[in-house]
Amino acid sequence: MMAAVPPGLEPWNRVRIPKAGNRSAVTVQNPGAALDLCIAAVIKECHLVILSLKSQTLDAETDVLCAVLYSNHNRMGRHKPHLALKQVEQCLKRLKNMNLEGSIQDLFELFSSK
């Protein structure tokens, strides 16, 4: 006997991705030049990711995707390309909900202060 599928969880979208979260601490005894290079690389990449997540282009593309899905729902509701676009929309919603921007900002500030 199969369990009922919760609303909004169609068969093609049953994978649940947990929210991001991790805490760890590392003590470095003898920091050297290699560690400084690694920290500089992490700071640079954090900054680039934050810029990408705050991008107006990402917001505009998300809005266009939602509009396309809404306008074509009746005609293409069960076509594979339409379902693939719905998966992209679901991933973008999950990205917004997991507060990745805040976590990366905290990491950026932690490394920048050192």
Coordinates of N, CA and C in Angstrom, one line a residue:
M1 N 0.8 -1.2 0.0 CA 0.0 0.0 0.0 C 0.9 1.3 0.0
M2 N 0.6 2.1 -0.9 CA 1.5 3.3 -1.1 C 0.9 4.4 -0.2
A3 N 1.8 5.2 0.4 CA 1.4 6.4 1.2 C 0.9 7.5 0.2
A4 N 0.0 8.3 0.7 CA -0.4 9.4 -0.1 C 0.7 10.4 -0.3
V5 N 0.8 11.0 -1.5 CA 1.8 12.0 -1.8 C 1.3 13.3 -1.3
P6 N 2.2 14.0 -0.5 CA 1.8 15.3 0.0 C 1.6 16.3 -1.1
P7 N 0.7 17.3 -0.9 CA 0.5 18.2 -2.0 C 1.8 19.0 -2.3
G8 N 2.0 19.2 -3.6 CA 3.2 19.9 -4.0 C 4.4 19.0 -4.2
L9 N 4.3 17.7 -3.9 CA 5.4 16.8 -4.0 C 5.0 15.7 -5.0
E10 N 5.1 16.1 -6.3 CA 4.8 15.2 -7.4 C 5.8 14.1 -7.4
P11 N 5.6 13.0 -8.1 CA 6.6 11.9 -8.2 C 7.9 12.3 -8.7
W12 N 8.0 13.3 -9.6 CA 9.3 13.7 -10.1 C 10.1 14.6 -9.1
N13 N 9.4 15.0 -8.0 CA 10.1 15.9 -7.1 C 10.0 15.4 -5.7
R14 N 10.3 14.1 -5.5 CA 10.1 13.6 -4.1 C 11.4 13.7 -3.3
V15 N 12.5 14.1 -3.8 CA 13.7 14.3 -3.0 C 13.6 15.5 -2.1
R16 N 13.8 15.3 -0.9 CA 13.9 16.4 0.1 C 15.3 16.7 0.4
I17 N 15.7 17.9 0.2 CA 17.1 18.3 0.5 C 17.1 19.1 1.8
P18 N 17.9 18.6 2.8 CA 17.9 19.2 4.1 C 18.5 20.6 4.0
K19 N 18.2 21.4 5.0 CA 18.8 22.8 5.0 C 20.3 22.6 5.4
A20 N 21.0 23.6 4.8 CA 22.5 23.6 5.1 C 22.7 23.9 6.5
G21 N 23.7 23.3 7.1 CA 24.1 23.7 8.5 C 25.2 22.8 9.0
N22 N 26.2 23.5 9.5 CA 27.4 22.8 10.0 C 28.2 23.7 10.9
R23 N 28.7 23.2 11.9 CA 29.6 24.0 12.8 C 30.8 23.2 13.1
S24 N 31.9 23.8 13.0 CA 33.2 23.1 13.4 C 34.2 24.2 13.8
A25 N 35.2 23.7 14.5 CA 36.3 24.6 14.9 C 37.6 23.8 14.7
V26 N 38.5 24.5 14.2 CA 39.9 24.0 14.0 C 40.9 24.9 14.6
T27 N 41.8 24.3 15.4 CA 42.9 25.1 16.0 C 44.1 24.9 15.1
V28 N 44.7 26.0 14.7 CA 45.9 25.9 13.9 C 47.1 26.3 14.7
Q29 N 48.1 25.4 14.9 CA 49.2 25.7 15.8 C 50.2 26.6 15.2
N30 N 50.6 26.3 13.9 CA 51.7 27.1 13.3 C 51.2 27.6 11.9
P31 N 50.5 28.7 12.0 CA 50.0 29.3 10.7 C 51.1 29.7 9.8
G32 N 51.0 29.4 8.6 CA 52.1 29.8 7.7 C 51.5 30.5 6.4
A33 N 52.4 30.6 5.4 CA 52.0 31.3 4.2 C 50.9 30.5 3.5
A34 N 51.0 29.2 3.5 CA 50.0 28.4 2.8 C 48.6 28.6 3.4
L35 N 48.5 28.7 4.7 CA 47.2 29.0 5.4 C 46.7 30.4 5.0
D36 N 47.6 31.4 4.9 CA 47.2 32.7 4.5 C 46.6 32.7 3.1
L37 N 47.2 31.9 2.2 CA 46.7 31.8 0.8 C 45.4 31.1 0.8
C38 N 45.2 30.1 1.6 CA 43.9 29.4 1.6 C 42.8 30.3 2.2
I39 N 43.1 31.1 3.2 CA 42.1 32.0 3.8 C 41.8 33.1 2.8
A40 N 42.8 33.6 2.1 CA 42.5 34.6 1.0 C 41.6 34.1 -0.1
A41 N 41.8 32.8 -0.5 CA 41.0 32.2 -1.5 C 39.6 32.0 -1.0
V42 N 39.4 31.6 0.2 CA 38.1 31.4 0.8 C 37.3 32.8 0.9
I43 N 38.0 33.8 1.3 CA 37.4 35.1 1.4 C 37.0 35.6 0.0
K44 N 37.8 35.4 -1.0 CA 37.5 35.8 -2.4 C 36.3 35.0 -2.9
E45 N 36.3 33.7 -2.7 CA 35.1 32.9 -3.2 C 33.8 33.2 -2.5
C46 N 33.9 33.5 -1.2 CA 32.7 33.9 -0.4 C 32.2 35.2 -1.0
H47 N 33.0 36.1 -1.3 CA 32.6 37.4 -1.8 C 31.9 37.2 -3.2
L48 N 32.5 36.3 -4.0 CA 31.9 36.1 -5.3 C 30.5 35.4 -5.2
V49 N 30.4 34.4 -4.3 CA 29.1 33.7 -4.1 C 28.1 34.7 -3.6
I50 N 28.4 35.5 -2.6 CA 27.5 36.5 -2.1 C 27.0 37.4 -3.2
L51 N 27.9 37.9 -4.0 CA 27.5 38.8 -5.1 C 26.5 38.0 -6.1
S52 N 26.8 36.8 -6.3 CA 25.9 36.0 -7.2 C 24.5 35.8 -6.6
L53 N 24.5 35.5 -5.3 CA 23.2 35.3 -4.6 C 22.4 36.6 -4.5
K54 N 23.1 37.8 -4.4 CA 22.4 39.0 -4.3 C 22.1 39.7 -5.7
S55 N 22.5 39.0 -6.7 CA 22.4 39.5 -8.1 C 20.9 39.8 -8.5
Q56 N 20.7 41.0 -9.1 CA 19.4 41.3 -9.6 C 19.1 40.4 -10.9
T57 N 20.2 40.0 -11.5 CA 20.0 39.1 -12.7 C 19.3 37.8 -12.3
L58 N 19.8 37.2 -11.2 CA 19.2 36.0 -10.7 C 17.8 36.2 -10.3
D59 N 17.4 37.3 -9.7 CA 16.0 37.6 -9.3 C 15.2 37.7 -10.6
A60 N 15.7 38.4 -11.6 CA 15.0 38.6 -12.8 C 14.7 37.3 -13.5
E61 N 15.8 36.5 -13.6 CA 15.6 35.2 -14.3 C 14.6 34.3 -13.5
T62 N 14.6 34.3 -12.2 CA 13.7 33.6 -11.4 C 12.3 34.0 -11.7
D63 N 12.1 35.3 -11.8 CA 10.7 35.9 -12.1 C 10.3 35.4 -13.5
V64 N 11.2 35.5 -14.4 CA 10.8 35.0 -15.8 C 10.5 33.6 -15.8
L65 N 11.2 32.7 -15.1 CA 10.9 31.3 -15.0 C 9.6 31.1 -14.5
C66 N 9.2 31.8 -13.4 CA 7.9 31.6 -12.7 C 6.8 32.0 -13.7
A67 N 7.0 33.1 -14.4 CA 6.0 33.6 -15.4 C 5.8 32.6 -16.5
V68 N 6.9 32.0 -17.0 CA 6.8 31.0 -18.1 C 6.1 29.8 -17.6
L69 N 6.4 29.3 -16.4 CA 5.7 28.1 -15.9 C 4.2 28.4 -15.7
Y70 N 3.9 29.6 -15.2 CA 2.5 29.9 -14.9 C 1.7 30.0 -16.2
S71 N 2.3 30.7 -17.2 CA 1.5 30.9 -18.5 C 1.4 29.6 -19.3
N72 N 2.3 28.6 -19.1 CA 2.2 27.4 -19.9 C 1.7 26.2 -19.1
H73 N 1.2 26.4 -17.9 CA 0.8 25.3 -17.0 C -0.3 24.5 -17.7
N74 N -1.3 25.1 -18.2 CA -2.4 24.3 -18.7 C -2.0 23.5 -20.0
R75 N -1.2 24.1 -20.8 CA -0.9 23.5 -22.1 C 0.2 22.4 -21.9
M76 N 1.2 22.7 -21.0 CA 2.3 21.8 -21.0 C 2.5 21.2 -19.6
G77 N 1.5 21.1 -18.8 CA 1.6 20.7 -17.4 C 2.3 19.4 -17.2
R78 N 2.2 18.4 -18.1 CA 2.8 17.1 -17.9 C 4.0 16.8 -18.9
H79 N 4.4 17.8 -19.7 CA 5.5 17.5 -20.6 C 6.8 17.6 -19.8
K80 N 7.8 16.7 -20.3 CA 9.0 16.6 -19.6 C 9.8 18.0 -19.5
P81 N 9.9 18.8 -20.5 CA 10.6 20.0 -20.4 C 9.9 20.9 -19.3
H82 N 8.6 20.9 -19.3 CA 7.9 21.8 -18.3 C 8.2 21.3 -16.9
L83 N 8.2 19.9 -16.7 CA 8.5 19.4 -15.4 C 10.0 19.7 -15.0
A84 N 10.9 19.6 -16.0 CA 12.3 20.0 -15.7 C 12.4 21.4 -15.2
L85 N 11.7 22.3 -15.8 CA 11.7 23.7 -15.4 C 11.1 23.9 -14.0
K86 N 10.1 23.1 -13.7 CA 9.5 23.1 -12.3 C 10.5 22.7 -11.3
Q87 N 11.4 21.7 -11.7 CA 12.4 21.3 -10.8 C 13.4 22.4 -10.5
V88 N 13.8 23.1 -11.6 CA 14.7 24.3 -11.4 C 14.0 25.3 -10.5
E89 N 12.8 25.6 -10.7 CA 12.0 26.5 -9.8 C 12.1 26.0 -8.4
Q90 N 11.9 24.7 -8.1 CA 11.9 24.2 -6.8 C 13.3 24.3 -6.2
C91 N 14.3 24.1 -6.9 CA 15.7 24.3 -6.4 C 16.0 25.7 -6.1
L92 N 15.5 26.7 -6.9 CA 15.7 28.1 -6.6 C 14.9 28.5 -5.3
K93 N 13.8 27.9 -5.1 CA 13.0 28.1 -3.8 C 13.8 27.6 -2.6
R94 N 14.3 26.4 -2.8 CA 15.1 25.8 -1.7 C 16.3 26.6 -1.4
L95 N 17.0 27.1 -2.4 CA 18.2 28.0 -2.2 C 17.8 29.2 -1.4
K96 N 16.7 29.8 -1.7 CA 16.2 31.0 -1.0 C 15.9 30.7 0.5
N97 N 15.3 29.5 0.7 CA 14.8 29.2 2.0 C 15.9 28.7 2.9
M98 N 17.1 28.2 2.4 CA 18.1 27.7 3.3 C 19.0 28.8 3.8
N99 N 18.8 30.0 3.4 CA 19.6 31.2 4.0 C 21.1 31.0 3.7
L100 N 21.4 30.5 2.6 CA 22.8 30.3 2.2 C 23.6 31.6 2.2
E101 N 22.9 32.6 1.8 CA 23.6 34.0 1.8 C 24.1 34.4 3.2
G102 N 23.2 34.2 4.2 CA 23.6 34.5 5.5 C 24.7 33.7 6.1
S103 N 24.7 32.4 5.8 CA 25.8 31.5 6.2 C 27.1 31.9 5.6
I104 N 27.1 32.2 4.3 CA 28.3 32.6 3.6 C 28.8 33.9 4.1
Q105 N 27.9 34.8 4.4 CA 28.2 36.1 4.9 C 28.9 36.0 6.3
D106 N 28.4 35.1 7.1 CA 29.0 34.8 8.4 C 30.4 34.3 8.3
L107 N 30.6 33.3 7.3 CA 31.9 32.8 7.1 C 32.9 33.8 6.6
F108 N 32.4 34.7 5.7 CA 33.2 35.8 5.1 C 33.7 36.7 6.2
E109 N 32.7 37.1 7.1 CA 33.1 38.0 8.2 C 34.1 37.3 9.2
L110 N 33.9 36.0 9.4 CA 34.8 35.3 10.3 C 36.2 35.3 9.8
F111 N 36.4 35.0 8.5 CA 37.7 35.0 7.9 C 38.3 36.4 7.7
S112 N 37.4 37.4 7.5 CA 37.9 38.7 7.2 C 38.4 39.4 8.5
S113 N 37.9 39.0 9.7 CA 38.3 39.5 10.9 C 39.6 39.0 11.4
K114 N 40.1 37.9 10.9 CA 41.3 37.3 11.3 C 42.5 37.9 10.7

